[in-house]
mmCIF file with all atom_site columns, C-alpha atoms in Angstrom:
data_model
loop_
_atom_site.group_PDB
_atom_site.id
_atom_site.type_symbol
_atom_site.label_atom_id
_atom_site.label_alt_id
_atom_site.label_comp_id
_atom_site.label_asym_id
_atom_site.label_entity_id
_atom_site.label_seq_id
_atom_site.pdbx_PDB_ins_code
_atom_site.Cartn_x
_atom_site.Cartn_y
_atom_site.Cartn_z
_atom_site.occupancy
_atom_site.B_iso_or_equiv
_atom_site.pdbx_formal_charge
_atom_site.auth_seq_id
_atom_site.auth_comp_id
_atom_site.auth_asym_id
_atom_site.auth_atom_id
_atom_site.pdbx_PDB_model_num
ATOM 1  C CA . UNK A 1 1  ? 0.000   0.000   0.000   1.00 0.00 ? 6  UNK A CA 1
ATOM 2  C CA . UNK A 1 2  ? 1.379   3.450   -0.884  1.00 0.00 ? 7  UNK A CA 1
ATOM 3  C CA . UNK A 1 3  ? 2.690   5.591   1.936   1.00 0.00 ? 8  UNK A CA 1
ATOM 4  C CA . UNK A 1 4  ? 0.128   8.188   2.955   1.00 0.00 ? 9  UNK A CA 1
ATOM 5  C CA . UNK A 1 5  ? 0.982   11.861  2.899   1.00 0.00 ? 10 UNK A CA 1
ATOM 6  C CA . UNK A 1 6  ? -0.731  14.775  4.558   1.00 0.00 ? 11 UNK A CA 1
ATOM 7  C CA . UNK A 1 7  ? -0.975  18.145  2.848   1.00 0.00 ? 12 UNK A CA 1
ATOM 8  C CA . UNK A 1 8  ? -3.063  21.210  3.591   1.00 0.00 ? 13 UNK A CA 1
ATOM 9  C CA . UNK A 1 9  ? -4.711  23.935  1.547   1.00 0.00 ? 14 UNK A CA 1
ATOM 10 C CA . UNK A 1 10 ? -6.717  27.027  2.422   1.00 0.00 ? 15 UNK A CA 1
ATOM 11 C CA . UNK A 1 11 ? -10.325 27.542  1.331   1.00 0.00 ? 16 UNK A CA 1
ATOM 12 C CA . UNK A 1 12 ? -10.919 30.951  -0.258  1.00 0.00 ? 17 UNK A CA 1
ATOM 13 C CA . UNK A 1 13 ? -13.947 33.142  0.414   1.00 0.00 ? 18 UNK A CA 1
ATOM 14 C CA . UNK A 1 14 ? -15.482 31.671  -2.771  1.00 0.00 ? 19 UNK A CA 1
ATOM 15 C CA . UNK A 1 15 ? -14.996 28.095  -1.548  1.00 0.00 ? 20 UNK A CA 1
ATOM 16 C CA . UNK A 1 16 ? -12.072 27.468  -3.879  1.00 0.00 ? 21 UNK A CA 1
ATOM 17 C CA . UNK A 1 17 ? -9.059  25.347  -2.977  1.00 0.00 ? 22 UNK A CA 1
ATOM 18 C CA . UNK A 1 18 ? -5.759  25.010  -4.805  1.00 0.00 ? 23 UNK A CA 1
ATOM 19 C CA . UNK A 1 19 ? -4.911  21.313  -5.031  1.00 0.00 ? 24 UNK A CA 1
ATOM 20 C CA . UNK A 1 20 ? -1.227  20.828  -4.176  1.00 0.00 ? 25 UNK A CA 1
ATOM 21 C CA . UNK A 1 21 ? 0.979   19.812  -7.100  1.00 0.00 ? 26 UNK A CA 1
ATOM 22 C CA . UNK A 1 22 ? 1.925   16.474  -5.509  1.00 0.00 ? 27 UNK A CA 1
ATOM 23 C CA . UNK A 1 23 ? -1.751  15.542  -5.244  1.00 0.00 ? 28 UNK A CA 1
ATOM 24 C CA . UNK A 1 24 ? -2.488  16.631  -8.842  1.00 0.00 ? 29 UNK A CA 1
ATOM 25 C CA . UNK A 1 25 ? 0.385   14.515  -10.123 1.00 0.00 ? 30 UNK A CA 1
ATOM 26 C CA . UNK A 1 26 ? -0.571  11.510  -8.002  1.00 0.00 ? 31 UNK A CA 1
ATOM 27 C CA . UNK A 1 27 ? -4.171  11.625  -9.286  1.00 0.00 ? 32 UNK A CA 1
ATOM 28 C CA . UNK A 1 28 ? -3.187  12.496  -12.852 1.00 0.00 ? 33 UNK A CA 1
ATOM 29 C CA . UNK A 1 29 ? -5.201  15.707  -12.756 1.00 0.00 ? 34 UNK A CA 1
ATOM 30 C CA . UNK A 1 30 ? -4.889  18.236  -15.560 1.00 0.00 ? 35 UNK A CA 1
ATOM 31 C CA . UNK A 1 31 ? -6.793  21.376  -16.451 1.00 0.00 ? 36 UNK A CA 1
ATOM 32 C CA . UNK A 1 32 ? -10.439 20.436  -16.981 1.00 0.00 ? 37 UNK A CA 1
ATOM 33 C CA . UNK A 1 33 ? -10.264 17.217  -14.937 1.00 0.00 ? 38 UNK A CA 1
ATOM 34 C CA . UNK A 1 34 ? -13.457 16.329  -13.093 1.00 0.00 ? 39 UNK A CA 1
ATOM 35 C CA . UNK A 1 35 ? -13.213 15.353  -9.438  1.00 0.00 ? 40 UNK A CA 1
ATOM 36 C CA . UNK A 1 36 ? -15.417 13.236  -7.191  1.00 0.00 ? 41 UNK A CA 1
ATOM 37 C CA . UNK A 1 37 ? -15.826 13.974  -3.499  1.00 0.00 ? 42 UNK A CA 1
ATOM 38 C CA . UNK A 1 38 ? -16.671 10.826  -1.535  1.00 0.00 ? 43 UNK A CA 1
ATOM 39 C CA . UNK A 1 39 ? -17.983 11.701  1.926   1.00 0.00 ? 44 UNK A CA 1
ATOM 40 C CA . UNK A 1 40 ? -18.299 8.943   4.529   1.00 0.00 ? 45 UNK A CA 1
ATOM 41 C CA . UNK A 1 41 ? -17.905 8.433   8.271   1.00 0.00 ? 46 UNK A CA 1
ATOM 42 C CA . UNK A 1 42 ? -14.102 8.588   7.937   1.00 0.00 ? 47 UNK A CA 1
ATOM 43 C CA . UNK A 1 43 ? -14.077 11.979  6.186   1.00 0.00 ? 48 UNK A CA 1
ATOM 44 C CA . UNK A 1 44 ? -13.753 13.019  2.542   1.00 0.00 ? 49 UNK A CA 1
ATOM 45 C CA . UNK A 1 45 ? -11.826 11.339  -0.250  1.00 0.00 ? 50 UNK A CA 1
ATOM 46 C CA . UNK A 1 46 ? -10.941 13.248  -3.403  1.00 0.00 ? 51 UNK A CA 1
ATOM 47 C CA . UNK A 1 47 ? -10.895 11.027  -6.509  1.00 0.00 ? 52 UNK A CA 1
ATOM 48 C CA . UNK A 1 48 ? -10.596 11.633  -10.228 1.00 0.00 ? 53 UNK A CA 1
ATOM 49 C CA . UNK A 1 49 ? -13.873 11.008  -12.037 1.00 0.00 ? 54 UNK A CA 1
ATOM 50 C CA . UNK A 1 50 ? -13.885 7.589   -13.676 1.00 0.00 ? 55 UNK A CA 1
ATOM 51 C CA . UNK A 1 51 ? -13.845 7.432   -17.427 1.00 0.00 ? 56 UNK A CA 1
ATOM 52 C CA . UNK A 1 52 ? -12.198 10.765  -18.184 1.00 0.00 ? 57 UNK A CA 1
ATOM 53 C CA . UNK A 1 53 ? -10.298 9.925   -21.361 1.00 0.00 ? 58 UNK A CA 1
ATOM 54 C CA . UNK A 1 54 ? -8.216  13.091  -21.082 1.00 0.00 ? 59 UNK A CA 1
ATOM 55 C CA . UNK A 1 55 ? -6.209  11.304  -18.402 1.00 0.00 ? 60 UNK A CA 1
ATOM 56 C CA . UNK A 1 56 ? -4.939  8.944   -21.085 1.00 0.00 ? 61 UNK A CA 1
ATOM 57 C CA . UNK A 1 57 ? -3.449  11.709  -23.224 1.00 0.00 ? 62 UNK A CA 1
ATOM 58 C CA . UNK A 1 58 ? 0.246   11.170  -23.788 1.00 0.00 ? 63 UNK A CA 1
ATOM 59 C CA . UNK A 1 59 ? 0.339   7.663   -22.301 1.00 0.00 ? 64 UNK A CA 1
ATOM 60 C CA . UNK A 1 60 ? 0.907   5.976   -25.667 1.00 0.00 ? 65 UNK A CA 1
ATOM 61 C CA . UNK A 1 61 ? 3.380   7.002   -28.328 1.00 0.00 ? 66 UNK A CA 1
ATOM 62 C CA . UNK A 1 62 ? 2.009   8.712   -31.416 1.00 0.00 ? 67 UNK A CA 1
ATOM 63 C CA . UNK A 1 63 ? 1.469   6.370   -34.376 1.00 0.00 ? 68 UNK A CA 1
ATOM 64 C CA . UNK A 1 64 ? 4.193   6.473   -37.043 1.00 0.00 ? 69 UNK A CA 1
ATOM 65 C CA . UNK A 1 65 ? 1.699   7.992   -39.473 1.00 0.00 ? 70 UNK A CA 1
ATOM 66 C CA . UNK A 1 66 ? -1.652  9.630   -38.728 1.00 0.00 ? 71 UNK A CA 1
ATOM 67 C CA . UNK A 1 67 ? -4.732  7.423   -39.035 1.00 0.00 ? 72 UNK A CA 1
ATOM 68 C CA . UNK A 1 68 ? -7.566  8.920   -41.042 1.00 0.00 ? 73 UNK A CA 1
ATOM 69 C CA . UNK A 1 69 ? -11.232 8.665   -40.134 1.00 0.00 ? 74 UNK A CA 1
ATOM 70 C CA . UNK A 1 70 ? -11.730 6.622   -43.318 1.00 0.00 ? 75 UNK A CA 1
ATOM 71 C CA . UNK A 1 71 ? -9.045  4.158   -42.145 1.00 0.00 ? 76 UNK A CA 1
ATOM 72 C CA . UNK A 1 72 ? -10.744 3.876   -38.750 1.00 0.00 ? 77 UNK A CA 1
ATOM 73 C CA . UNK A 1 73 ? -14.158 3.306   -40.345 1.00 0.00 ? 78 UNK A CA 1
ATOM 74 C CA . UNK A 1 74 ? -12.686 0.661   -42.647 1.00 0.00 ? 79 UNK A CA 1
ATOM 75 C CA . UNK A 1 75 ? -11.060 -1.157  -39.703 1.00 0.00 ? 80 UNK A CA 1
ATOM 76 C CA . UNK A 1 76 ? -14.348 -1.091  -37.760 1.00 0.00 ? 81 UNK A CA 1
ATOM 77 C CA . UNK A 1 77 ? -16.276 -2.438  -40.762 1.00 0.00 ? 82 UNK A CA 1
ATOM 78 C CA . UNK A 1 78 ? -13.725 -5.236  -41.249 1.00 0.00 ? 83 UNK A CA 1
ATOM 79 C CA . UNK A 1 79 ? -13.917 -6.178  -37.579 1.00 0.00 ? 84 UNK A CA 1
ATOM 80 C CA . UNK A 1 80 ? -17.719 -6.219  -37.622 1.00 0.00 ? 85 UNK A CA 1
ATOM 81 C CA . UNK A 1 81 ? -17.697 -8.312  -40.789 1.00 0.00 ? 86 UNK A CA 1
ATOM 82 C CA . UNK A 1 82 ? -15.365 -10.840 -39.173 1.00 0.00 ? 87 UNK A CA 1
ATOM 83 C CA . UNK A 1 83 ? -17.587 -11.086 -36.079 1.00 0.00 ? 88 UNK A CA 1
ATOM 84 C CA . UNK A 1 84 ? -20.756 -11.480 -38.196 1.00 0.00 ? 89 UNK A CA 1
ATOM 85 C CA . UNK A 1 85 ? -19.162 -14.251 -40.282 1.00 0.00 ? 90 UNK A CA 1
ATOM 86 C CA . UNK A 1 86 ? -18.296 -16.267 -37.164 1.00 0.00 ? 91 UNK A CA 1
ATOM 87 C CA . UNK A 1 87 ? -21.856 -16.280 -35.812 1.00 0.00 ? 92 UNK A CA 1
#
């Protein structure tokens, strides 16, 4: 289990909080990220919203050549055709 850390931040008069850089990096937060606040008997947990594809940006290398929408549509059609022919 990862070592826990404790950080603090101040709430502004508008209810805004600056999330410390270490926390942003640990959660993979970038501008526009959506957060979830889970409140339970133990307190509050701050979690990145599930399914935010922006978190995946930059995780894979760029393809050697760009893939066109036509190429993607063709690949999807071929895959669907292969699945239909099996059934």
